[in-house]
Amino acid sequence: MVNSNYNPDVLNCIANLSNDEVFTPPELANRVLDLLPQDLFKSPDTKFLDPFSKSGVFLREIVKRLDRGLESQMPDRQLRIDHILHNQVFGIAITELTSYLSRRSLYCSKHANGKYSVSQFNNESGNILYVNRNHTWENGKCKYCGAPQSAYDRGPEAEQYAYMFIHTDNPKQFFGNMKFDVIIGNPPYQLSKASENNKTNASFASAIYPLFFEQARKLKPRYIAMIIPSRWMTRTGQGISNDWVDKMIRCNHFIEMHDYLDSNECFAGVDIMGGVNYFLFSEEYVGKCHYVQHSGDKVTKRDDYLDPFKAGVVIRDSMALQIVRKVIKKEGNYYINKSFSSLVGPSHYFDKDGILNTNWSGYVKRRDDAHDVKYYLSRRMEESGFAWIKKTDIPKGIETLKLHKVFIPKANGSFGEDAPILGVPFYGEPGSVCSQTYIPIGYDSKLHNFTKEQCESIISYIKTKFFRFMVSVRKMTQDAPREVYQFVPLQEFNHTWTDSELYKKYCLEQDEIQFIETMIRSME
């Protein structure tokens, strides 16, 4: 039987445009608004801006709070609403469609000067702006967002994704020199690199939310509150500059942050690798961050600097942080330049210009006098997992050919049902190389020259849950470049390593051991 009193919020029902442009549920918008000092909603002078408005949910919920907060000062409801909508709440839409949605949410009419608008303006836009922008091409890319001209120079009939707020050198132009107290919202996350036939490929997407954040900072508001992906905290976000991550982590301007390992806890049905977070940021604040991590029903809190070790990353889980502290106590600041990552080769170590990449097919299945180099590619290409190539086929890294080494898959699962964190490592005998499917460990004879027995010891170490847990501290996507091994301590590779030995070495307590054992699946 239908409940006649049920009145659903339409903004809970709108489908997301994509994983790049995610609509914010009203409940989540209010959790973000709860971070702000609530006295802001009791002042008739506070000014709010959502410069990436999609459904208008932030603006609508702000108006509700101002309506309650100003009631005693402005008893006349219509005058109060007029004041709020004309003087306190402003937005910039990301597309023409979302400009209509936002105005409908805020003014109850897609035209601010329409018959049904709750407050009359002298123009259709009101305080929610949208002007169609074009990319500015320089050397084949947009100088503002980096979009490739070959994919996004589509003509007027197609969406340009030239978002208004970030396609300008001067964001003050939109509302004059207005001083905003709060800039808030949920910006587009990435610009998918489109192929020549205009089909986008999210796996090659370039993050653009840093551009929105930096543009907001230029306006010098008292507070910035935003929802963004969490990959930047572990430096696994594609297209994000290391300089920007360093600046974010070291600034200590974050007042509070709520971090979700699973994006579905914020956006139902939306899978954002590495999770999402929302935060309150102020240039006027310098200090520790009240960091809250959400993982299902488990909520952990801590008041600490985002990067207490100055390691260049945020260790997101409180128990993981506790375990890393113990390893650091034993090993010192090993993670700076003496970690296991020093043994791991760079991505695409052997391949170049398409030769020895995953899909390269210039190999033979049987060894002969000319093809005498063992080439590990993938079981997707060859059932045996290897083939044979000429020495002259190796475009770079040929000095590693003579070494005993270990190969490990470059990509594998993170936390969840697909975890064991890393793919299975295997011994790479002298005379062998690999495709970009794998990364070599023990690749440089100037740094290390392992024996077969030492390689087998390395493999035993990688297979421990301790090793893969320490990788998981950095690894939040399937990709596993050398950087994810930053917090793995080096060992003496002269015997078979076991978890019990490592737990004892680093003085782990039973709850810490149980955390690792529960989190990391056996590799056997």
PDB file of N, CA and C in Angstrom, residues 329-392:
ATOM      1  N   LYS A 329      59.685   2.968  14.440  1.00  0.00           N
ATOM      2  CA  LYS A 329      60.425   2.907  15.700  1.00  0.00           C
ATOM      3  C   LYS A 329      61.565   1.909  15.615  1.00  0.00           C
ATOM      4  N   LYS A 330      61.352   0.811  14.881  1.00  0.00           N
ATOM      5  CA  LYS A 330      62.367  -0.224  14.727  1.00  0.00           C
ATOM      6  C   LYS A 330      63.398   0.144  13.671  1.00  0.00           C
ATOM      7  N   GLU A 331      62.946   0.718  12.551  1.00  0.00           N
ATOM      8  CA  GLU A 331      63.812   0.911  11.382  1.00  0.00           C
ATOM      9  C   GLU A 331      64.308   2.342  11.198  1.00  0.00           C
ATOM     10  N   GLY A 332      63.733   3.297  11.937  1.00  0.00           N
ATOM     11  CA  GLY A 332      64.060   4.691  11.666  1.00  0.00           C
ATOM     12  C   GLY A 332      63.247   5.194  10.475  1.00  0.00           C
ATOM     13  N   ASN A 333      63.633   6.310   9.902  1.00  0.00           N
ATOM     14  CA  ASN A 333      62.885   6.891   8.772  1.00  0.00           C
ATOM     15  C   ASN A 333      63.265   6.209   7.452  1.00  0.00           C
ATOM     16  N   TYR A 334      63.128   4.906   7.440  1.00  0.00           N
ATOM     17  CA  TYR A 334      63.505   4.097   6.278  1.00  0.00           C
ATOM     18  C   TYR A 334      62.711   4.441   5.033  1.00  0.00           C
ATOM     19  N   TYR A 335      61.484   4.925   5.203  1.00  0.00           N
ATOM     20  CA  TYR A 335      60.560   5.136   4.097  1.00  0.00           C
ATOM     21  C   TYR A 335      60.998   6.283   3.181  1.00  0.00           C
ATOM     22  N   ILE A 336      61.989   7.079   3.614  1.00  0.00           N
ATOM     23  CA  ILE A 336      62.426   8.205   2.786  1.00  0.00           C
ATOM     24  C   ILE A 336      63.214   7.710   1.576  1.00  0.00           C
ATOM     25  N   ASN A 337      64.229   6.872   1.782  1.00  0.00           N
ATOM     26  CA  ASN A 337      65.015   6.398   0.630  1.00  0.00           C
ATOM     27  C   ASN A 337      65.608   5.010   0.840  1.00  0.00           C
ATOM     28  N   LYS A 338      65.173   4.292   1.886  1.00  0.00           N
ATOM     29  CA  LYS A 338      65.753   2.980   2.150  1.00  0.00           C
ATOM     30  C   LYS A 338      64.690   1.890   2.235  1.00  0.00           C
ATOM     31  N   SER A 339      63.577   2.096   1.585  1.00  0.00           N
ATOM     32  CA  SER A 339      62.505   1.109   1.647  1.00  0.00           C
ATOM     33  C   SER A 339      62.653   0.082   0.528  1.00  0.00           C
ATOM     34  N   PHE A 340      61.753  -0.883   0.520  1.00  0.00           N
ATOM     35  CA  PHE A 340      61.760  -1.928  -0.506  1.00  0.00           C
ATOM     36  C   PHE A 340      61.588  -1.330  -1.902  1.00  0.00           C
ATOM     37  N   SER A 341      61.011  -0.150  -1.998  1.00  0.00           N
ATOM     38  CA  SER A 341      60.804   0.475  -3.305  1.00  0.00           C
ATOM     39  C   SER A 341      62.113   0.701  -4.048  1.00  0.00           C
ATOM     40  N   SER A 342      63.219   0.762  -3.313  1.00  0.00           N
ATOM     41  CA  SER A 342      64.522   0.953  -3.964  1.00  0.00           C
ATOM     42  C   SER A 342      64.926  -0.259  -4.806  1.00  0.00           C
ATOM     43  N   LEU A 343      64.295  -1.409  -4.572  1.00  0.00           N
ATOM     44  CA  LEU A 343      64.586  -2.614  -5.365  1.00  0.00           C
ATOM     45  C   LEU A 343      63.696  -2.744  -6.587  1.00  0.00           C
ATOM     46  N   VAL A 344      62.623  -1.941  -6.624  1.00  0.00           N
ATOM     47  CA  VAL A 344      61.578  -2.122  -7.637  1.00  0.00           C
ATOM     48  C   VAL A 344      61.845  -1.224  -8.838  1.00  0.00           C
ATOM     49  N   GLY A 345      61.812  -1.818 -10.007  1.00  0.00           N
ATOM     50  CA  GLY A 345      62.046  -1.061 -11.232  1.00  0.00           C
ATOM     51  C   GLY A 345      60.895  -0.132 -11.555  1.00  0.00           C
ATOM     52  N   PRO A 346      61.141   0.873 -12.381  1.00  0.00           N
ATOM     53  CA  PRO A 346      60.063   1.773 -12.803  1.00  0.00           C
ATOM     54  C   PRO A 346      59.096   1.061 -13.735  1.00  0.00           C
ATOM     55  N   SER A 347      57.896   1.606 -13.852  1.00  0.00           N
ATOM     56  CA  SER A 347      56.911   1.059 -14.789  1.00  0.00           C
ATOM     57  C   SER A 347      57.446   1.144 -16.217  1.00  0.00           C
ATOM     58  N   HIS A 348      57.000   0.219 -17.061  1.00  0.00           N
ATOM     59  CA  HIS A 348      57.427   0.180 -18.467  1.00  0.00           C
ATOM     60  C   HIS A 348      58.956   0.063 -18.554  1.00  0.00           C
ATOM     61  N   TYR A 349      59.519  -0.767 -17.708  1.00  0.00           N
ATOM     62  CA  TYR A 349      60.976  -0.808 -17.594  1.00  0.00           C
ATOM     63  C   TYR A 349      61.652  -1.252 -18.888  1.00  0.00           C
ATOM     64  N   PHE A 350      61.156  -2.304 -19.527  1.00  0.00           N
ATOM     65  CA  PHE A 350      61.782  -2.800 -20.754  1.00  0.00           C
ATOM     66  C   PHE A 350      61.145  -2.231 -22.017  1.00  0.00           C
ATOM     67  N   ASP A 351      59.837  -1.945 -21.986  1.00  0.00           N
ATOM     68  CA  ASP A 351      59.138  -1.574 -23.217  1.00  0.00           C
ATOM     69  C   ASP A 351      59.340  -0.113 -23.582  1.00  0.00           C
ATOM     70  N   LYS A 352      59.284   0.160 -24.877  1.00  0.00           N
ATOM     71  CA  LYS A 352      59.435   1.514 -25.395  1.00  0.00           C
ATOM     72  C   LYS A 352      58.818   1.584 -26.783  1.00  0.00           C
ATOM     73  N   ASP A 353      58.049   2.644 -27.005  1.00  0.00           N
ATOM     74  CA  ASP A 353      57.432   2.876 -28.326  1.00  0.00           C
ATOM     75  C   ASP A 353      56.637   1.667 -28.802  1.00  0.00           C
ATOM     76  N   GLY A 354      55.957   1.006 -27.856  1.00  0.00           N
ATOM     77  CA  GLY A 354      55.100  -0.123 -28.229  1.00  0.00           C
ATOM     78  C   GLY A 354      55.795  -1.458 -28.295  1.00  0.00           C
ATOM     79  N   ILE A 355      57.129  -1.471 -28.233  1.00  0.00           N
ATOM     80  CA  ILE A 355      57.869  -2.734 -28.265  1.00  0.00           C
ATOM     81  C   ILE A 355      57.988  -3.274 -26.845  1.00  0.00           C
ATOM     82  N   LEU A 356      57.594  -4.509 -26.669  1.00  0.00           N
ATOM     83  CA  LEU A 356      57.518  -5.197 -25.380  1.00  0.00           C
ATOM     84  C   LEU A 356      56.407  -4.651 -24.486  1.00  0.00           C
ATOM     85  N   ASN A 357      55.436  -3.944 -25.082  1.00  0.00           N
ATOM     86  CA  ASN A 357      54.282  -3.602 -24.269  1.00  0.00           C
ATOM     87  C   ASN A 357      53.336  -4.801 -24.211  1.00  0.00           C
ATOM     88  N   THR A 358      52.244  -4.681 -23.502  1.00  0.00           N
ATOM     89  CA  THR A 358      51.372  -5.826 -23.235  1.00  0.00           C
ATOM     90  C   THR A 358      50.859  -6.479 -24.512  1.00  0.00           C
ATOM     91  N   ASN A 359      50.599  -5.692 -25.549  1.00  0.00           N
ATOM     92  CA  ASN A 359      49.996  -6.230 -26.762  1.00  0.00           C
ATOM     93  C   ASN A 359      50.995  -6.470 -27.896  1.00  0.00           C
ATOM     94  N   TRP A 360      52.255  -6.263 -27.641  1.00  0.00           N
ATOM     95  CA  TRP A 360      53.265  -6.481 -28.679  1.00  0.00           C
ATOM     96  C   TRP A 360      53.304  -7.960 -29.049  1.00  0.00           C
ATOM     97  N   SER A 361      53.399  -8.257 -30.318  1.00  0.00           N
ATOM     98  CA  SER A 361      53.292  -9.653 -30.772  1.00  0.00           C
ATOM     99  C   SER A 361      54.511 -10.112 -31.569  1.00  0.00           C
ATOM    100  N   GLY A 362      55.636  -9.428 -31.420  1.00  0.00           N
ATOM    101  CA  GLY A 362      56.809  -9.792 -32.198  1.00  0.00           C
ATOM    102  C   GLY A 362      57.636 -10.905 -31.592  1.00  0.00           C
ATOM    103  N   TYR A 363      57.017 -11.869 -30.956  1.00  0.00           N
ATOM    104  CA  TYR A 363      57.712 -12.982 -30.311  1.00  0.00           C
ATOM    105  C   TYR A 363      57.385 -14.295 -31.017  1.00  0.00           C
ATOM    106  N   VAL A 364      58.124 -15.324 -30.668  1.00  0.00           N
ATOM    107  CA  VAL A 364      57.808 -16.673 -31.171  1.00  0.00           C
ATOM    108  C   VAL A 364      57.548 -17.575 -29.968  1.00  0.00           C
ATOM    109  N   LYS A 365      56.809 -18.642 -30.211  1.00  0.00           N
ATOM    110  CA  LYS A 365      56.406 -19.517 -29.108  1.00  0.00           C
ATOM    111  C   LYS A 365      57.478 -20.550 -28.754  1.00  0.00           C
ATOM    112  N   ARG A 366      58.378 -20.832 -29.693  1.00  0.00           N
ATOM    113  CA  ARG A 366      59.422 -21.829 -29.437  1.00  0.00           C
ATOM    114  C   ARG A 366      60.791 -21.180 -29.553  1.00  0.00           C
ATOM    115  N   ARG A 367      61.662 -21.549 -28.682  1.00  0.00           N
ATOM    116  CA  ARG A 367      63.012 -21.012 -28.694  1.00  0.00           C
ATOM    117  C   ARG A 367      63.776 -21.518 -29.904  1.00  0.00           C
ATOM    118  N   ASP A 368      64.589 -20.650 -30.513  1.00  0.00           N
ATOM    119  CA  ASP A 368      65.494 -21.061 -31.576  1.00  0.00           C
ATOM    120  C   ASP A 368      66.792 -20.271 -31.416  1.00  0.00           C
ATOM    121  N   ASP A 369      67.716 -20.440 -32.351  1.00  0.00           N
ATOM    122  CA  ASP A 369      69.026 -19.805 -32.210  1.00  0.00           C
ATOM    123  C   ASP A 369      68.933 -18.285 -32.181  1.00  0.00           C
ATOM    124  N   ALA A 370      67.981 -17.733 -32.920  1.00  0.00           N
ATOM    125  CA  ALA A 370      67.835 -16.277 -32.970  1.00  0.00           C
ATOM    126  C   ALA A 370      67.023 -15.747 -31.783  1.00  0.00           C
ATOM    127  N   HIS A 371      65.984 -16.508 -31.415  1.00  0.00           N
ATOM    128  CA  HIS A 371      65.089 -16.081 -30.332  1.00  0.00           C
ATOM    129  C   HIS A 371      65.453 -16.856 -29.065  1.00  0.00           C
ATOM    130  N   ASP A 372      66.423 -16.333 -28.319  1.00  0.00           N
ATOM    131  CA  ASP A 372      66.937 -17.065 -27.160  1.00  0.00           C
ATOM    132  C   ASP A 372      66.764 -16.306 -25.845  1.00  0.00           C
ATOM    133  N   VAL A 373      65.947 -15.242 -25.859  1.00  0.00           N
ATOM    134  CA  VAL A 373      65.643 -14.499 -24.633  1.00  0.00           C
ATOM    135  C   VAL A 373      64.228 -14.859 -24.194  1.00  0.00           C
ATOM    136  N   LYS A 374      64.112 -15.322 -22.952  1.00  0.00           N
ATOM    137  CA  LYS A 374      62.794 -15.675 -22.427  1.00  0.00           C
ATOM    138  C   LYS A 374      62.011 -14.413 -22.116  1.00  0.00           C
ATOM    139  N   TYR A 375      60.798 -14.354 -22.630  1.00  0.00           N
ATOM    140  CA  TYR A 375      59.984 -13.143 -22.559  1.00  0.00           C
ATOM    141  C   TYR A 375      58.690 -13.463 -21.823  1.00  0.00           C
ATOM    142  N   TYR A 376      58.573 -12.963 -20.590  1.00  0.00           N
ATOM    143  CA  TYR A 376      57.349 -13.155 -19.818  1.00  0.00           C
ATOM    144  C   TYR A 376      56.350 -12.074 -20.195  1.00  0.00           C
ATOM    145  N   LEU A 377      55.223 -12.496 -20.758  1.00  0.00           N
ATOM    146  CA  LEU A 377      54.207 -11.518 -21.140  1.00  0.00           C
ATOM    147  C   LEU A 377      52.982 -11.661 -20.258  1.00  0.00           C
ATOM    148  N   SER A 378      51.999 -12.439 -20.642  1.00  0.00           N
ATOM    149  CA  SER A 378      50.853 -12.686 -19.772  1.00  0.00           C
ATOM    150  C   SER A 378      50.118 -13.908 -20.286  1.00  0.00           C
ATOM    151  N   ARG A 379      49.380 -14.546 -19.402  1.00  0.00           N
ATOM    152  CA  ARG A 379      48.610 -15.722 -19.815  1.00  0.00           C
ATOM    153  C   ARG A 379      47.457 -15.343 -20.732  1.00  0.00           C
ATOM    154  N   ARG A 380      47.100 -14.082 -20.734  1.00  0.00           N
ATOM    155  CA  ARG A 380      46.081 -13.636 -21.688  1.00  0.00           C
ATOM    156  C   ARG A 380      46.602 -13.731 -23.114  1.00  0.00           C
ATOM    157  N   MET A 381      47.923 -13.518 -23.285  1.00  0.00           N
ATOM    158  CA  MET A 381      48.535 -13.590 -24.609  1.00  0.00           C
ATOM    159  C   MET A 381      49.016 -14.998 -24.931  1.00  0.00           C
ATOM    160  N   GLU A 382      49.581 -15.658 -23.930  1.00  0.00           N
ATOM    161  CA  GLU A 382      50.106 -17.014 -24.134  1.00  0.00           C
ATOM    162  C   GLU A 382      49.774 -17.858 -22.911  1.00  0.00           C
ATOM    163  N   GLU A 383      49.266 -19.046 -23.161  1.00  0.00           N
ATOM    164  CA  GLU A 383      48.837 -19.911 -22.058  1.00  0.00           C
ATOM    165  C   GLU A 383      49.988 -20.229 -21.107  1.00  0.00           C
ATOM    166  N   SER A 384      51.178 -20.390 -21.637  1.00  0.00           N
ATOM    167  CA  SER A 384      52.339 -20.703 -20.797  1.00  0.00           C
ATOM    168  C   SER A 384      52.806 -19.502 -19.981  1.00  0.00           C
ATOM    169  N   GLY A 385      52.421 -18.296 -20.415  1.00  0.00           N
ATOM    170  CA  GLY A 385      52.836 -17.088 -19.729  1.00  0.00           C
ATOM    171  C   GLY A 385      54.148 -16.518 -20.239  1.00  0.00           C
ATOM    172  N   PHE A 386      54.824 -17.223 -21.146  1.00  0.00           N
ATOM    173  CA  PHE A 386      56.087 -16.711 -21.680  1.00  0.00           C
ATOM    174  C   PHE A 386      56.245 -17.115 -23.137  1.00  0.00           C
ATOM    175  N   ALA A 387      57.181 -16.452 -23.806  1.00  0.00           N
ATOM    176  CA  ALA A 387      57.518 -16.760 -25.193  1.00  0.00           C
ATOM    177  C   ALA A 387      59.008 -16.448 -25.358  1.00  0.00           C
ATOM    178  N   TRP A 388      59.445 -16.268 -26.637  1.00  0.00           N
ATOM    179  CA  TRP A 388      60.876 -16.052 -26.893  1.00  0.00           C
ATOM    180  C   TRP A 388      61.064 -14.904 -27.866  1.00  0.00           C
ATOM    181  N   ILE A 389      62.100 -14.100 -27.611  1.00  0.00           N
ATOM    182  CA  ILE A 389      62.382 -12.956 -28.463  1.00  0.00           C
ATOM    183  C   ILE A 389      63.886 -12.876 -28.728  1.00  0.00           C
ATOM    184  N   LYS A 390      64.267 -11.995 -29.649  1.00  0.00           N
ATOM    185  CA  LYS A 390      65.679 -11.745 -29.922  1.00  0.00           C
ATOM    186  C   LYS A 390      66.233 -10.737 -28.915  1.00  0.00           C
ATOM    187  N   LYS A 391      67.490 -10.808 -28.681  1.00  0.00           N
ATOM    188  CA  LYS A 391      68.130  -9.825 -27.807  1.00  0.00           C
ATOM    189  C   LYS A 391      67.997  -8.426 -28.390  1.00  0.00           C
ATOM    190  N   THR A 392      68.025  -8.347 -29.709  1.00  0.00           N
ATOM    191  CA  THR A 392      67.914  -7.041 -30.369  1.00  0.00           C
ATOM    192  C   THR A 392      66.493  -6.472 -30.282  1.00  0.00           C
TER     193      THR A 392
END
